[in-house]
Amino acid sequence: MLKQGFIAELVARIDELEGSNVRVCGWLHSVRDVGRIKFLVIRDRTGTIQAVFKRGCCDEEKFRRAGKLRLETVLCVDGELVRGRTKEGVELRARDYAVLSEPVEPLPLEPATSHEAGLATRLNYRWLDTRNPRVTGIFIVEAAVARAFREYYRERGFVEIFTSKIVAAGTESGAEVFPVIYFGREAYLAQSPQFYKQMAVIGGFERVYEIGPVFRAEPHHTTRHLTEYHSLDIEMGFIEGPEDVMREVEGFFRRVRSDLLGDQVTRSVLEMYGIDDIRIPREIPRITMREAYKVLEERYGKKLPYGEDLDPEAERLLGRYASEEYDSDFIFVTEYPWGSRPFYTMRLESEPDWTTGFDLLYRGLEVVTGSQREHRLDRLMANIRDKGLEPESFKFYLDFFKHGAPPHGGAGMGLERIVMQTLRLGNIREARLLPRDPERLTP
RNA sequence: GCCGCGGUAGUAUAGCCUGGCCUAGUAUGCGGGCCUGUCAAGCCCGUGACCCGGGUUCAAAUCCCGGCCGCGGCGCCA
C-alpha cells in the first residue's frame, strides 16, 4: 500500500507517533506559499493535515515546485509527524513528496466550497463535490442508516432477501413503470418489492427485509422525488394488526437515532448540519386520519375533504403538531381511507371505508408507508374489483394466497428521505450519490 | 404533466424593471511575480462570461416569441 492510514488516525495517534516518519496521502487541499516556507494542506476522507516545507527540507527543485502544485493534485508526503500550532494540533515536517496525479484542466468546481455551488453543477461534477467533507458526510450517514436497518431487523429475526428488479407486470400502486425490452418481450423495472416480499412471508420465511433500488417513471419536479431510490422494506407474518408493524418501524428509528448519535463520525456530520438531536418520545404519537382532519382544521385552519389523502402542506402541519404537542420529530398517521390505498391493504373489519394503512411522517415528510395486508383470497379479489381492476391481471400474485397465507403486514421506507430529513437537506438529490430525475441521466 | 421564477467568465454573483453611460463590475479559481510560520494568508499584474434560435429597434445582456436546461410549488408518491 502507498498509504499508511487515514489522516485522522495519524493525528489521533500523535502521542505514539510524535517524532517518527510517516507518509500522508491524499488531495492537495490548499497551498500557502510564503516564500522560503510553504504550507501544503493534504486532505483525505477523514480530515486534513498541514505539511510544512522549509528550504533545505528536500532538494531545491522539489521545494520550489511544491509551492506551485495545483489544488486537488493527488500526492503523498513523507515527513516527521510533530506537534504544531495548527487546527489539528499536529503537522508534518515534510522531507519528500511524490505527485501521483495532477489536474490537467482548471477545476469546474472547488471542493472546499462546493456546497455553495448550484446543485446542478455539483451533480455534474459529483466526483469533485464529494471531496467536500460536508458532502461525503451525507453518504456516511446514509451508510449508517442502511447498516442500522440490516442489523436491527436481523436481530429481530428477519431474513434478508433479494428480489428481482426486472418484473413482468407493473405492480401495485399505479405509479408509472419503466419498460425494458427483455429478449424481445416487454418487461418493467420494479417499482416496489411489495409482491415478492409478501411471497417470501407466505413462502415460510415469516419475517423478511430487503434493501434495494426501486424505479418510478413519474415526471416529478420536486425536492422530494427521484425516479430511482432505495427502498427499505420489511414484511412480517402472524401479526394481529398494523400496530405490530408500527412497533417494528418505531424500534428501527430508535436504533437509527442511537447509532447516529452514538458514533463519533456520524455525530460530527450531524453537527456540521446543525442537528443536535432526533426527537423520539417514549412512544411515537399516533393519530388516525379521521382525527387528523379535525386537528388540521381546528388547529391550523387547513380544510381537507373527508376521505382525501394528506397533501404536502397537511403533512408539514402534522409534523408541526407532533413537534409542538409531543416534542416529537415523528408521528404515525393511521387508518388511511380506502380510496387512497392500494388494493392489497387490509380494510378495517367494521368500517371498510378505512384501512389498516399507516404512514410515518418525519419532520413533516412521509418517510414510511405500511399496512396489514389482505391475506384472504376472496377478500383480496373483492378488493381488486372494488378498485376497478381485473383479478386476472394479478393472477401470479393471487396464486400466492391459494396454499396457506398467514396474516401479515409490512412497510416500505425511503432511504434517501430518511437521510434528507435527518440532516434537514433542502433537496433529496443531495442525499443520493447519483440521482436520477426526469432530466438527469448522467453522471 | 400543470403553474411560477430563472439561465452573465471554471464557480458564485452585480447589471436587466427604466435598451445607448457595458470596452459587462465584484469575489474566488486559474497563469505570473513578491514575501521565513501561514492557516478565509496577504499584496501586485494578467486571464476569462451575456444558454441556443428567431424577432422588435438606429442600437439588445437588457424588450418579445420558441426551444433546451435549471430552481421552486402542485398533482402523485417513499
CSV table of C-alpha atoms in Angstrom, one decimal, chain A residues 4-338:
chain,number,residue,atom,x,y,z
A,4,GLN,CA,-0.2,4.1,5.7
A,5,GLY,CA,-3.5,5.2,7.2
A,6,PHE,CA,-6.2,7.8,7.2
A,7,ILE,CA,-5.1,11.3,8.3
A,8,ALA,CA,-7.5,11.4,11.2
A,9,GLU,CA,-5.8,8.2,12.5
A,10,LEU,CA,-2.4,9.6,12.3
A,11,VAL,CA,-3.4,12.8,14.0
A,12,ALA,CA,-5.1,10.8,16.8
A,13,ARG,CA,-2.0,8.7,17.4
A,14,ILE,CA,0.3,11.7,17.9
A,15,ASP,CA,1.4,10.6,21.4
A,16,GLU,CA,2.7,7.4,19.9
A,17,LEU,CA,3.9,8.7,16.6
A,18,GLU,CA,5.4,12.1,17.6
A,19,GLY,CA,8.8,12.5,16.0
A,20,SER,CA,8.5,9.4,13.7
A,21,ASN,CA,8.4,9.3,10.0
A,22,VAL,CA,5.0,8.9,8.4
A,23,ARG,CA,3.6,9.1,4.9
A,24,VAL,CA,0.4,11.1,4.3
A,25,CYS,CA,-1.5,10.5,1.0
A,26,GLY,CA,-4.4,12.5,-0.3
A,27,TRP,CA,-5.5,15.5,-2.3
A,28,LEU,CA,-3.9,18.9,-2.1
A,29,HIS,CA,-6.5,21.0,-0.3
A,30,SER,CA,-4.7,24.3,-0.1
A,31,VAL,CA,-1.3,25.9,-0.6
A,32,ARG,CA,0.1,28.8,1.3
A,33,ASP,CA,3.4,29.7,-0.2
A,34,VAL,CA,5.1,32.3,2.0
A,35,GLY,CA,8.4,32.3,0.1
A,36,ARG,CA,11.1,30.3,1.8
A,37,ILE,CA,8.5,28.3,3.7
A,38,LYS,CA,5.5,26.7,2.2
A,39,PHE,CA,2.4,25.2,3.8
A,40,LEU,CA,0.5,22.4,1.9
A,41,VAL,CA,-2.7,21.1,3.4
A,42,ILE,CA,-3.4,17.5,2.5
A,43,ARG,CA,-6.9,16.2,2.7
A,44,ASP,CA,-8.4,12.7,2.7
A,45,ARG,CA,-11.8,11.4,3.6
A,46,THR,CA,-11.2,11.7,7.3
A,47,GLY,CA,-9.6,15.1,7.6
A,48,THR,CA,-6.7,17.4,6.8
A,49,ILE,CA,-3.1,17.8,7.9
A,50,GLN,CA,-0.7,20.6,7.2
A,51,ALA,CA,2.7,19.7,5.7
A,52,VAL,CA,5.4,22.3,6.2
A,53,PHE,CA,8.1,22.6,3.6
A,54,LYS,CA,11.2,24.6,4.7
A,55,ARG,CA,14.1,25.5,2.5
A,56,GLY,CA,16.5,22.6,2.7
A,57,CYS,CA,13.8,20.1,3.6
A,58,CYS,CA,14.3,18.4,0.3
A,59,ASP,CA,16.0,19.1,-3.0
A,60,GLU,CA,15.8,22.7,-4.2
A,61,GLU,CA,13.8,21.9,-7.4
A,62,LYS,CA,11.2,19.9,-5.5
A,63,PHE,CA,11.0,22.6,-2.8
A,64,ARG,CA,10.4,25.3,-5.5
A,65,ARG,CA,7.8,23.2,-7.2
A,66,ALA,CA,5.9,22.3,-4.0
A,67,GLY,CA,4.5,25.8,-3.8
A,68,LYS,CA,3.4,25.6,-7.5
A,69,LEU,CA,1.3,22.5,-7.2
A,70,ARG,CA,-2.3,22.9,-8.3
A,71,LEU,CA,-5.2,22.3,-5.9
A,72,GLU,CA,-6.6,18.7,-6.0
A,73,THR,CA,-3.3,17.3,-7.0
A,74,VAL,CA,-3.0,13.7,-5.6
A,75,LEU,CA,0.2,13.2,-3.7
A,76,CYS,CA,2.0,11.5,-0.9
A,77,VAL,CA,4.2,13.5,1.5
A,78,ASP,CA,6.8,11.8,3.7
A,79,GLY,CA,7.9,13.6,6.8
A,80,GLU,CA,8.2,13.8,10.5
A,81,LEU,CA,5.0,14.0,12.5
A,82,VAL,CA,5.2,16.8,15.1
A,83,ARG,CA,3.0,18.9,17.3
A,84,GLY,CA,2.3,22.3,15.8
A,85,ARG,CA,0.1,25.3,16.3
A,86,THR,CA,-2.4,24.2,13.7
A,87,LYS,CA,-6.1,23.5,14.0
A,88,GLU,CA,-5.3,19.8,14.3
A,89,GLY,CA,-2.5,20.4,16.8
A,90,VAL,CA,-0.3,18.3,14.6
A,91,GLU,CA,1.7,18.9,11.4
A,92,LEU,CA,4.1,17.1,9.1
A,93,ARG,CA,7.6,18.4,8.8
A,94,ALA,CA,8.0,17.4,5.1
A,95,ARG,CA,11.1,15.7,3.8
A,96,ASP,CA,9.9,14.5,0.4
A,97,TYR,CA,6.8,14.1,-1.7
A,98,ALA,CA,5.6,12.3,-4.7
A,99,VAL,CA,3.0,13.6,-7.1
A,100,LEU,CA,0.7,10.8,-8.3
A,101,SER,CA,-1.7,12.7,-10.5
A,102,GLU,CA,-2.2,16.3,-11.4
A,103,PRO,CA,-5.3,18.1,-12.7
A,104,VAL,CA,-4.9,18.7,-16.4
A,105,GLU,CA,-7.5,21.5,-16.6
A,106,PRO,CA,-9.0,24.1,-14.3
A,107,LEU,CA,-11.4,22.8,-11.7
A,108,PRO,CA,-15.0,23.3,-12.7
A,109,LEU,CA,-15.9,23.1,-9.0
A,110,GLU,CA,-13.9,23.9,-5.9
A,111,PRO,CA,-14.3,21.1,-3.4
A,112,ALA,CA,-13.7,23.2,-0.4
A,113,THR,CA,-16.8,25.4,-1.1
A,114,SER,CA,-18.7,23.0,-3.4
A,115,HIS,CA,-21.8,23.1,-1.1
A,116,GLU,CA,-22.2,26.8,-2.0
A,117,ALA,CA,-22.4,26.0,-5.8
A,118,GLY,CA,-25.7,25.2,-7.5
A,119,LEU,CA,-26.9,21.7,-7.1
A,120,ALA,CA,-26.9,21.0,-10.9
A,121,THR,CA,-23.2,22.0,-11.1
A,122,ARG,CA,-22.4,19.8,-8.1
A,123,LEU,CA,-24.1,16.8,-9.6
A,124,ASN,CA,-22.5,17.3,-12.9
A,125,TYR,CA,-19.1,17.1,-11.2
A,126,ARG,CA,-20.1,14.8,-8.3
A,127,TRP,CA,-16.5,13.4,-8.0
A,128,LEU,CA,-15.3,16.9,-7.0
A,129,ASP,CA,-18.4,17.7,-4.9
A,130,THR,CA,-17.9,14.6,-2.8
A,131,ARG,CA,-14.4,15.7,-1.9
A,132,ASN,CA,-16.1,18.2,0.4
A,133,PRO,CA,-16.5,16.6,3.8
A,134,ARG,CA,-19.9,18.1,4.2
A,135,VAL,CA,-21.0,16.1,1.2
A,136,THR,CA,-19.2,12.9,2.0
A,137,GLY,CA,-20.8,13.1,5.4
A,138,ILE,CA,-24.3,12.7,3.9
A,139,PHE,CA,-23.3,9.3,2.5
A,140,ILE,CA,-21.6,8.3,5.7
A,141,VAL,CA,-24.9,8.9,7.4
A,142,GLU,CA,-26.7,7.1,4.7
A,143,ALA,CA,-24.5,4.1,5.1
A,144,ALA,CA,-25.1,4.2,8.8
A,145,VAL,CA,-28.9,4.2,8.3
A,146,ALA,CA,-28.7,1.2,5.9
A,147,ARG,CA,-26.4,-0.7,8.3
A,148,ALA,CA,-28.8,0.1,11.2
A,149,PHE,CA,-31.6,-1.3,9.1
A,150,ARG,CA,-29.9,-4.5,8.3
A,151,GLU,CA,-28.6,-5.0,11.9
A,152,TYR,CA,-31.9,-4.1,13.6
A,153,TYR,CA,-34.1,-6.4,11.6
A,154,ARG,CA,-31.6,-9.3,11.5
A,155,GLU,CA,-31.5,-9.1,15.3
A,156,ARG,CA,-35.3,-9.1,15.3
A,157,GLY,CA,-35.5,-12.4,13.5
A,158,PHE,CA,-35.9,-11.1,9.9
A,159,VAL,CA,-34.1,-12.7,7.0
A,160,GLU,CA,-32.6,-10.5,4.2
A,161,ILE,CA,-34.0,-11.3,0.8
A,162,PHE,CA,-33.0,-10.2,-2.7
A,163,THR,CA,-35.9,-10.0,-5.1
A,164,SER,CA,-35.9,-9.4,-8.8
A,165,LYS,CA,-35.9,-5.9,-10.2
A,166,ILE,CA,-37.0,-7.0,-13.6
A,167,VAL,CA,-40.6,-7.8,-13.5
A,168,ALA,CA,-43.3,-8.9,-15.9
A,169,ALA,CA,-46.1,-6.8,-14.6
A,170,GLY,CA,-46.3,-3.3,-13.2
A,171,THR,CA,-47.1,-3.8,-9.5
A,172,GLU,CA,-49.5,-2.2,-7.2
A,173,SER,CA,-49.5,1.5,-6.7
A,174,GLY,CA,-50.5,2.7,-10.2
A,175,ALA,CA,-47.2,4.6,-10.3
A,176,GLU,CA,-45.8,4.6,-13.8
A,177,VAL,CA,-43.2,2.0,-14.7
A,178,PHE,CA,-40.2,2.0,-16.9
A,179,PRO,CA,-40.5,-0.6,-19.7
A,180,VAL,CA,-37.4,-2.6,-20.6
A,181,ILE,CA,-37.0,-5.0,-23.5
A,182,TYR,CA,-36.4,-8.4,-22.2
A,183,PHE,CA,-35.3,-10.7,-25.0
A,184,GLY,CA,-37.9,-9.2,-27.2
A,185,ARG,CA,-40.6,-9.3,-24.6
A,186,GLU,CA,-41.9,-6.3,-22.7
A,187,ALA,CA,-40.9,-6.2,-19.0
A,188,TYR,CA,-40.6,-3.5,-16.4
A,189,LEU,CA,-38.3,-2.2,-13.7
A,190,ALA,CA,-39.7,-3.0,-10.3
A,191,GLN,CA,-41.4,0.0,-8.6
A,192,SER,CA,-41.5,-1.9,-5.3
A,193,PRO,CA,-40.6,-5.4,-4.0
A,194,GLN,CA,-44.1,-5.5,-2.5
A,195,PHE,CA,-45.5,-8.6,-4.1
A,196,TYR,CA,-42.3,-10.6,-3.7
A,197,LYS,CA,-41.7,-9.8,-0.1
A,198,GLN,CA,-45.3,-10.9,0.6
A,199,MET,CA,-44.5,-14.1,-1.3
A,200,ALA,CA,-41.5,-14.7,0.9
A,201,VAL,CA,-43.6,-14.4,4.1
A,202,ILE,CA,-46.2,-16.7,2.6
A,203,GLY,CA,-43.3,-18.9,1.5
A,204,GLY,CA,-42.3,-19.6,5.0
A,205,PHE,CA,-39.7,-17.0,5.8
A,206,GLU,CA,-42.2,-15.3,8.1
A,207,ARG,CA,-40.1,-12.2,8.5
A,208,VAL,CA,-38.1,-10.6,5.7
A,209,TYR,CA,-36.3,-7.4,4.9
A,210,GLU,CA,-34.7,-6.0,1.8
A,211,ILE,CA,-32.7,-3.0,0.7
A,212,GLY,CA,-32.9,-2.4,-3.0
A,213,PRO,CA,-33.5,0.1,-5.7
A,214,VAL,CA,-37.0,0.8,-7.0
A,215,PHE,CA,-38.0,2.7,-10.1
A,216,ARG,CA,-40.8,5.2,-10.6
A,217,ALA,CA,-41.4,6.7,-14.1
A,218,GLU,CA,-43.2,9.7,-12.7
A,219,PRO,CA,-42.1,13.0,-14.2
A,220,HIS,CA,-41.9,14.7,-10.8
A,221,HIS,CA,-40.3,18.1,-10.3
A,222,THR,CA,-40.0,18.4,-6.6
A,223,THR,CA,-37.3,18.4,-3.9
A,224,ARG,CA,-38.5,15.0,-2.6
A,225,HIS,CA,-38.9,12.7,-5.6
A,226,LEU,CA,-36.4,10.6,-7.5
A,227,THR,CA,-37.1,8.2,-10.4
A,228,GLU,CA,-34.7,5.8,-8.7
A,229,TYR,CA,-34.4,5.5,-5.0
A,230,HIS,CA,-33.6,2.9,-2.3
A,231,SER,CA,-36.5,1.3,-0.5
A,232,LEU,CA,-36.0,-0.3,2.9
A,233,ASP,CA,-38.7,-2.9,3.0
A,234,ILE,CA,-39.9,-5.2,5.8
A,235,GLU,CA,-42.7,-7.8,5.8
A,236,MET,CA,-43.8,-9.9,8.7
A,237,GLY,CA,-46.2,-12.8,9.3
A,238,PHE,CA,-48.5,-13.7,12.1
A,239,ILE,CA,-49.4,-10.2,13.1
A,240,GLU,CA,-52.5,-9.2,15.0
A,241,GLY,CA,-52.8,-5.8,13.4
A,242,PRO,CA,-50.9,-2.9,11.9
A,243,GLU,CA,-49.7,-1.9,15.4
A,244,ASP,CA,-47.3,-4.9,15.3
A,245,VAL,CA,-45.7,-3.5,12.2
A,246,MET,CA,-45.6,0.1,13.5
A,247,ARG,CA,-43.8,-1.1,16.6
A,248,GLU,CA,-41.1,-2.7,14.4
A,249,VAL,CA,-40.8,0.5,12.5
A,250,GLU,CA,-40.6,2.6,15.6
A,251,GLY,CA,-37.8,0.4,17.0
A,252,PHE,CA,-35.8,0.8,13.8
A,253,PHE,CA,-35.9,4.6,14.1
A,254,ARG,CA,-34.8,4.4,17.7
A,255,ARG,CA,-31.9,2.4,16.5
A,256,VAL,CA,-31.1,4.9,13.8
A,257,ARG,CA,-31.1,7.7,16.4
A,258,SER,CA,-28.9,5.8,18.8
A,259,ASP,CA,-26.4,4.7,16.1
A,260,LEU,CA,-26.1,8.2,14.6
A,261,LEU,CA,-25.7,10.0,17.9
A,262,GLY,CA,-23.6,7.2,19.4
A,263,ASP,CA,-20.9,7.2,16.7
A,264,GLN,CA,-18.3,10.0,16.7
A,265,VAL,CA,-18.1,10.2,12.9
A,266,THR,CA,-21.8,10.4,12.2
A,267,ARG,CA,-22.4,12.6,15.2
A,268,SER,CA,-19.9,15.1,13.8
A,269,VAL,CA,-21.7,15.0,10.4
A,270,LEU,CA,-25.0,15.8,12.2
A,271,GLU,CA,-23.2,18.7,13.9
A,272,MET,CA,-22.0,20.1,10.6
A,273,TYR,CA,-25.6,20.3,9.6
A,274,GLY,CA,-26.6,21.8,12.9
A,275,ILE,CA,-28.5,18.8,14.1
A,276,ASP,CA,-28.1,18.1,17.8
A,277,ASP,CA,-30.9,15.6,18.3
A,278,ILE,CA,-33.5,13.4,16.6
A,279,ARG,CA,-36.5,13.7,18.9
A,280,ILE,CA,-38.4,10.4,19.5
A,281,PRO,CA,-40.6,10.4,22.7
A,282,ARG,CA,-41.2,7.3,24.8
A,283,GLU,CA,-43.8,6.4,22.2
A,284,ILE,CA,-44.2,7.9,18.8
A,285,PRO,CA,-47.6,9.6,18.7
A,286,ARG,CA,-50.3,8.0,16.6
A,287,ILE,CA,-53.2,9.9,15.0
A,288,THR,CA,-55.9,8.4,12.9
A,289,MET,CA,-56.7,10.1,9.6
A,290,ARG,CA,-60.1,11.0,10.9
A,291,GLU,CA,-58.5,12.7,13.9
A,292,ALA,CA,-56.0,14.3,11.6
A,293,TYR,CA,-58.7,16.0,9.5
A,294,LYS,CA,-60.1,17.5,12.8
A,295,VAL,CA,-56.7,18.7,14.1
A,296,LEU,CA,-55.8,20.2,10.7
A,297,GLU,CA,-59.0,22.2,10.5
A,298,GLU,CA,-59.4,23.2,14.1
A,299,ARG,CA,-55.8,23.9,14.9
A,300,TYR,CA,-54.4,25.2,11.6
A,301,GLY,CA,-57.5,26.1,9.6
A,302,LYS,CA,-56.5,23.6,6.9
A,303,LYS,CA,-59.5,22.0,5.4
A,304,LEU,CA,-59.1,18.7,3.7
A,305,PRO,CA,-62.0,16.9,2.1
A,306,TYR,CA,-63.0,14.0,4.3
A,307,GLY,CA,-61.5,10.8,2.9
A,308,GLU,CA,-58.8,12.6,0.9
A,309,ASP,CA,-55.1,11.9,1.3
A,310,LEU,CA,-52.8,14.3,3.0
A,311,ASP,CA,-51.3,16.9,0.7
A,312,PRO,CA,-47.7,18.2,1.4
A,313,GLU,CA,-48.9,21.1,3.4
A,314,ALA,CA,-51.0,18.9,5.6
A,315,GLU,CA,-48.0,16.6,6.2
A,316,ARG,CA,-45.9,19.6,7.2
A,317,LEU,CA,-48.7,20.8,9.6
A,318,LEU,CA,-49.0,17.4,11.2
A,319,GLY,CA,-45.2,17.4,11.6
A,320,ARG,CA,-45.6,20.7,13.4
A,321,TYR,CA,-48.4,19.3,15.5
A,322,ALA,CA,-46.1,16.4,16.6
A,323,SER,CA,-43.3,18.8,17.4
A,324,GLU,CA,-45.5,21.2,19.4
A,325,GLU,CA,-47.8,18.8,21.1
A,326,TYR,CA,-45.5,15.8,21.7
A,327,ASP,CA,-42.0,17.2,21.3
A,328,SER,CA,-41.5,14.6,18.6
A,329,ASP,CA,-39.9,14.6,15.1
A,330,PHE,CA,-42.2,11.7,14.2
A,331,ILE,CA,-45.9,11.0,14.0
A,332,PHE,CA,-47.8,7.9,12.8
A,333,VAL,CA,-50.9,8.7,10.8
A,334,THR,CA,-53.1,5.6,10.8
A,335,GLU,CA,-56.3,4.3,9.3
A,336,TYR,CA,-55.9,5.8,5.9
A,337,PRO,CA,-59.0,5.9,3.7
A,338,TRP,CA,-59.5,3.0,1.4
